[in-house]
C-alpha positions as a printed NumPy array, in Angstrom:
array([[  0.   ,   0.   ,   0.   ],
       [  2.915,   2.344,   0.701],
       [  4.017,   2.019,  -2.93 ],
       [  0.528,   2.972,  -4.119],
       [  0.469,   6.004,  -1.822],
       [  3.815,   7.151,  -3.244],
       [  2.481,   6.661,  -6.769],
       [ -0.663,   8.672,  -5.99 ],
       [  1.418,  11.476,  -4.471],
       [  3.708,  11.602,  -7.492],
       [  0.72 ,  11.793,  -9.838],
       [ -0.906,  14.568,  -7.807],
       [  2.299,  16.617,  -7.64 ],
       [  2.78 ,  16.336, -11.407],
       [ -0.727,  17.701, -12.045],
       [ -0.054,  21.441, -12.217],
       [ -3.695,  22.387, -12.776],
       [ -4.743,  20.437,  -9.693],
       [ -1.963,  21.988,  -7.608],
       [ -2.973,  25.492,  -8.698],
       [ -6.611,  25.082,  -7.76 ],
       [ -5.959,  23.25 ,  -4.504],
       [ -2.87 ,  25.116,  -3.253],
       [ -2.654,  28.572,  -4.868],
       [ -6.239,  29.4  ,  -5.807],
       [ -7.566,  29.609,  -2.182],
       [ -4.858,  32.144,  -1.257],
       [ -5.666,  34.233,  -4.337],
       [ -9.368,  34.204,  -3.417],
       [ -8.499,  35.227,   0.13 ],
       [ -6.599,  38.274,  -1.129],
       [ -9.453,  39.214,  -3.465],
       [-12.163,  38.933,  -0.805],
       [-10.25 ,  40.331,   2.167],
       [ -7.891,  42.591,   0.223],
       [ -9.567,  45.916,   1.022],
       [-10.717,  45.06 ,   4.544],
       [ -8.88 ,  46.561,   7.509],
       [ -7.988,  44.78 ,  10.718],
       [-10.872,  46.311,  12.677],
       [-13.884,  45.692,  10.414],
       [-15.969,  42.921,  11.966],
       [-18.077,  40.425,  10.048],
       [-21.775,  41.091,  10.785],
       [-22.982,  38.711,  13.472],
       [-19.453,  37.637,  14.372],
       [-16.684,  38.777,  16.701],
       [-14.09 ,  38.127,  13.975],
       [-12.627,  40.588,  11.499],
       [-13.146,  39.863,   7.816],
       [ -9.497,  38.793,   7.196],
       [ -9.543,  36.445,  10.209],
       [-12.933,  35.011,   9.252],
       [-12.026,  34.496,   5.6  ],
       [ -8.646,  32.989,   6.456],
       [-10.365,  29.962,   7.975],
       [-12.956,  29.864,   5.183],
       [-10.331,  29.846,   2.429],
       [ -8.107,  27.33 ,   4.225],
       [-11.158,  25.078,   4.513],
       [-11.973,  25.718,   0.863],
       [ -8.451,  24.736,  -0.181],
       [ -8.584,  21.487,   1.773],
       [-12.042,  20.761,   0.343],
       [-10.693,  21.306,  -3.171],
       [ -7.787,  18.92 ,  -2.648],
       [ -9.731,  16.015,  -1.178],
       [-12.986,  16.288,  -3.145],
       [-11.775,  17.289,  -6.606],
       [ -8.667,  15.171,  -6.234],
       [-10.545,  11.952,  -5.516],
       [-13.85 ,  11.802,  -7.332],
       [-12.842,  12.31 , -10.958],
       [ -9.67 ,  10.246, -10.696],
       [-11.462,   7.263,  -9.159],
       [-14.261,   7.317, -11.743],
       [-11.807,   7.391, -14.648],
       [ -9.611,   4.703, -13.134],
       [-12.652,   2.458, -12.744],
       [-13.563,   2.901, -16.403],
       [ -9.962,   2.489, -17.537],
       [ -9.598,  -0.834, -15.734],
       [ -6.927,   0.301, -13.256],
       [ -9.06 ,  -0.537, -10.225],
       [ -9.847,  -3.963, -11.696],
       [ -6.123,  -4.648, -12.138],
       [ -5.417,  -3.662,  -8.539],
       [ -7.997,  -6.179,  -7.378],
       [ -5.851,  -8.916,  -8.932],
       [ -2.974,  -7.98 ,  -6.613],
       [ -2.659,  -8.607,  -2.871],
       [ -3.742,  -5.019,  -2.156],
       [ -6.944,  -5.073,  -0.05 ],
       [ -9.863,  -2.99 ,  -1.249],
       [ -9.547,  -0.588,   1.665],
       [ -5.899,  -0.029,   0.687],
       [ -6.925,   1.63 ,  -2.576],
       [ -9.343,   3.966,  -0.786],
       [ -6.788,   4.741,   1.938],
       [ -4.116,   5.51 ,  -0.675],
       [ -6.452,   7.966,  -2.423],
       [ -7.388,   9.637,   0.851],
       [ -3.795,   9.827,   2.103],
       [ -2.46 ,  11.41 ,  -1.093],
       [ -5.249,  13.988,  -1.15 ],
       [ -4.686,  14.788,   2.528],
       [ -0.972,  15.372,   1.984],
       [ -1.687,  17.789,  -0.872],
       [ -4.341,  19.612,   1.194],
       [ -1.876,  20.515,   3.949],
       [  0.153,  23.026,   1.85 ],
       [ -3.042,  24.825,   0.813],
       [ -3.945,  25.35 ,   4.484],
       [ -0.463,  26.529,   5.458],
       [ -0.132,  28.905,   2.488],
       [ -3.468,  30.599,   3.249],
       [ -2.342,  31.067,   6.851],
       [  1.023,  32.47 ,   5.756],
       [ -0.589,  34.92 ,   3.306],
       [ -3.102,  36.064,   5.93 ],
       [ -0.365,  36.652,   8.503],
       [  2.031,  38.391,   6.097],
       [ -0.394,  40.483,   4.031],
       [ -3.367,  41.092,   6.349],
       [ -1.486,  40.993,   9.658],
       [ -3.619,  38.216,  11.156],
       [ -2.205,  37.371,  14.576],
       [ -3.081,  34.352,  16.725],
       [ -1.45 ,  32.457,  19.562],
       [  0.836,  29.568,  18.674],
       [ -1.648,  26.99 ,  19.99 ],
       [ -4.381,  28.489,  17.817],
       [ -2.293,  28.158,  14.645],
       [ -1.545,  24.52 ,  15.481],
       [ -5.133,  23.744,  16.467],
       [ -6.473,  25.401,  13.307],
       [ -4.136,  23.405,  11.09 ],
       [ -5.041,  20.143,  12.808],
       [ -8.79 ,  20.787,  12.848],
       [ -9.026,  21.839,   9.191],
       [ -6.755,  19.028,   8.054],
       [ -8.624,  16.379,  10.044],
       [-12.019,  17.781,   9.06 ],
       [-11.143,  17.397,   5.383],
       [-11.557,  13.619,   5.803],
       [-15.32 ,  14.202,   5.742],
       [-15.055,  15.482,   2.173],
       [-12.433,  12.919,   1.195],
       [-15.059,  10.272,   1.948],
       [-17.563,  12.205,  -0.161],
       [-15.066,  12.318,  -3.034],
       [-14.611,   8.549,  -2.904],
       [-18.394,   8.037,  -2.86 ],
       [-18.891,  10.26 ,  -5.916],
       [-16.036,   8.498,  -7.713],
       [-17.785,   5.153,  -7.298],
       [-21.241,   6.561,  -7.961],
       [-20.658,   8.376, -11.26 ],
       [-19.272,   7.323, -14.612],
       [-16.202,   8.982, -16.14 ],
       [-18.358,  11.323, -18.24 ],
       [-20.794,  12.27 , -15.487],
       [-18.377,  12.616, -12.572],
       [-17.099,  16.101, -13.417],
       [-20.477,  17.915, -13.531],
       [-21.671,  16.051, -10.418],
       [-18.48 ,  16.935,  -8.564],
       [-18.54 ,  20.583,  -9.675],
       [-22.174,  21.063,  -8.644],
       [-21.458,  19.474,  -5.262],
       [-18.207,  21.41 ,  -4.849],
       [-19.551,  24.861,  -5.654],
       [-22.869,  24.237,  -3.932],
       [-21.247,  23.206,  -0.648],
       [-18.697,  26.038,  -0.87 ],
       [-21.162,  28.846,  -1.547],
       [-24.095,  27.702,   0.582],
       [-21.792,  26.64 ,   3.417],
       [-20.35 ,  30.149,   3.697],
       [-16.81 ,  29.481,   2.507],
       [-16.918,  32.313,  -0.036],
       [-18.918,  34.806,   1.989],
       [-20.219,  34.93 ,   5.577],
       [-23.557,  33.199,   5.98 ],
       [-24.693,  36.142,   8.112],
       [-25.132,  38.037,   4.839],
       [-27.63 ,  35.411,   3.604],
       [-31.415,  35.746,   3.886],
       [-32.781,  34.176,   7.064],
       [-34.209,  31.08 ,   5.319],
       [-30.886,  30.412,   3.597],
       [-28.997,  30.789,   6.881],
       [-31.225,  28.079,   8.363],
       [-30.248,  25.743,   5.517],
       [-26.544,  26.613,   5.71 ],
       [-26.337,  25.657,   9.388],
       [-26.943,  22.021,   8.472],
       [-24.328,  21.791,   5.731],
       [-20.999,  20.095,   6.546],
       [-18.991,  22.92 ,   4.982],
       [-20.588,  25.447,   7.359],
       [-19.823,  23.222,  10.348],
       [-16.303,  22.644,   9.005],
       [-15.443,  26.345,   8.877],
       [-17.215,  26.939,  12.2  ],
       [-14.682,  24.664,  13.941],
       [-11.836,  26.932,  12.877],
       [-13.756,  30.072,  13.759],
       [-14.374,  28.691,  17.252],
       [-10.645,  28.121,  17.691],
       [ -9.937,  31.694,  16.565],
       [-12.292,  32.924,  19.288],
       [-10.772,  30.576,  21.915],
       [-14.091,  28.872,  22.594],
       [-15.466,  25.363,  22.298],
       [-17.22 ,  24.483,  19.028],
       [-21.01 ,  24.239,  18.967],
       [-22.359,  20.751,  19.532],
       [-24.521,  21.063,  16.414],
       [-21.441,  21.619,  14.234],
       [-19.728,  18.528,  15.645],
       [-22.869,  16.446,  15.143],
       [-23.229,  17.627,  11.535],
       [-19.617,  16.669,  10.76 ],
       [-19.802,  13.267,  12.471],
       [-23.107,  12.364,  10.803],
       [-21.862,  13.608,   7.413],
       [-18.7  ,  11.538,   7.682],
       [-20.685,   8.45 ,   8.655],
       [-23.039,   8.928,   5.694],
       [-20.29 ,   9.66 ,   3.161],
       [-17.964,   6.904,   4.374],
       [-20.816,   4.412,   4.603],
       [-21.976,   5.335,   1.123],
       [-18.443,   5.008,  -0.249],
       [-18.05 ,   1.561,   1.342],
       [-21.41 ,   0.362,  -0.022],
       [-20.674,   1.682,  -3.523],
       [-17.211,   0.099,  -3.457],
       [-18.662,  -3.316,  -2.548],
       [-21.336,  -2.91 ,  -5.224],
       [-18.684,  -2.054,  -7.808],
       [-16.61 ,  -5.066,  -6.714],
       [-19.546,  -7.461,  -7.152],
       [-20.321,  -5.966, -10.535],
       [-16.736,  -6.513, -11.666]])
């Protein structure tokens, strides 16, 4: 399995388009959204300034990009191309393939988180305690596993031709409605009620709680745990179904 993980990492690092969108693009978006905001302007309904708020949102967005976009399309195309079928003929267990995909995506997601933090600190003068930087990195990185499971599920659900539009709709829908591109406090009341139950909203809320040195809301933790269980369970069921079909 270690050899497969190394292969997946090498393939991801050679994909310049993927690296741009997962590593550089979130930092560029952060500068565009928070570029004109000063260090005192607070986000409506929040105790955080816009740069501090958007730093967590864009770091979460970068990790989401790496694990969701990096898994779904690649798995669907590898299934159609016969690569997954060939791996089943080896001693590699089925879970090893899924773990290799998740591990490679997680490794690539870490630089996107760190770069957003570095840009926010250097350009927008965001300042946090050392424990907060470490806790933010760990929480956002670990929370990305929820969406890695979703990426695997979509990869086994969709065909090679259909996977891209399904992934893009899911990706942009979760990002926008979950408040990763703009604070949900700017949404109409009915849309805010919907956003609170989306895993992307709960994902960013974990980081925002750390920035405010408070415990996360129980609802956000429940949403993430339930989402992971649903996505991981769906991925496992679809994998077994695909194995029986083969």
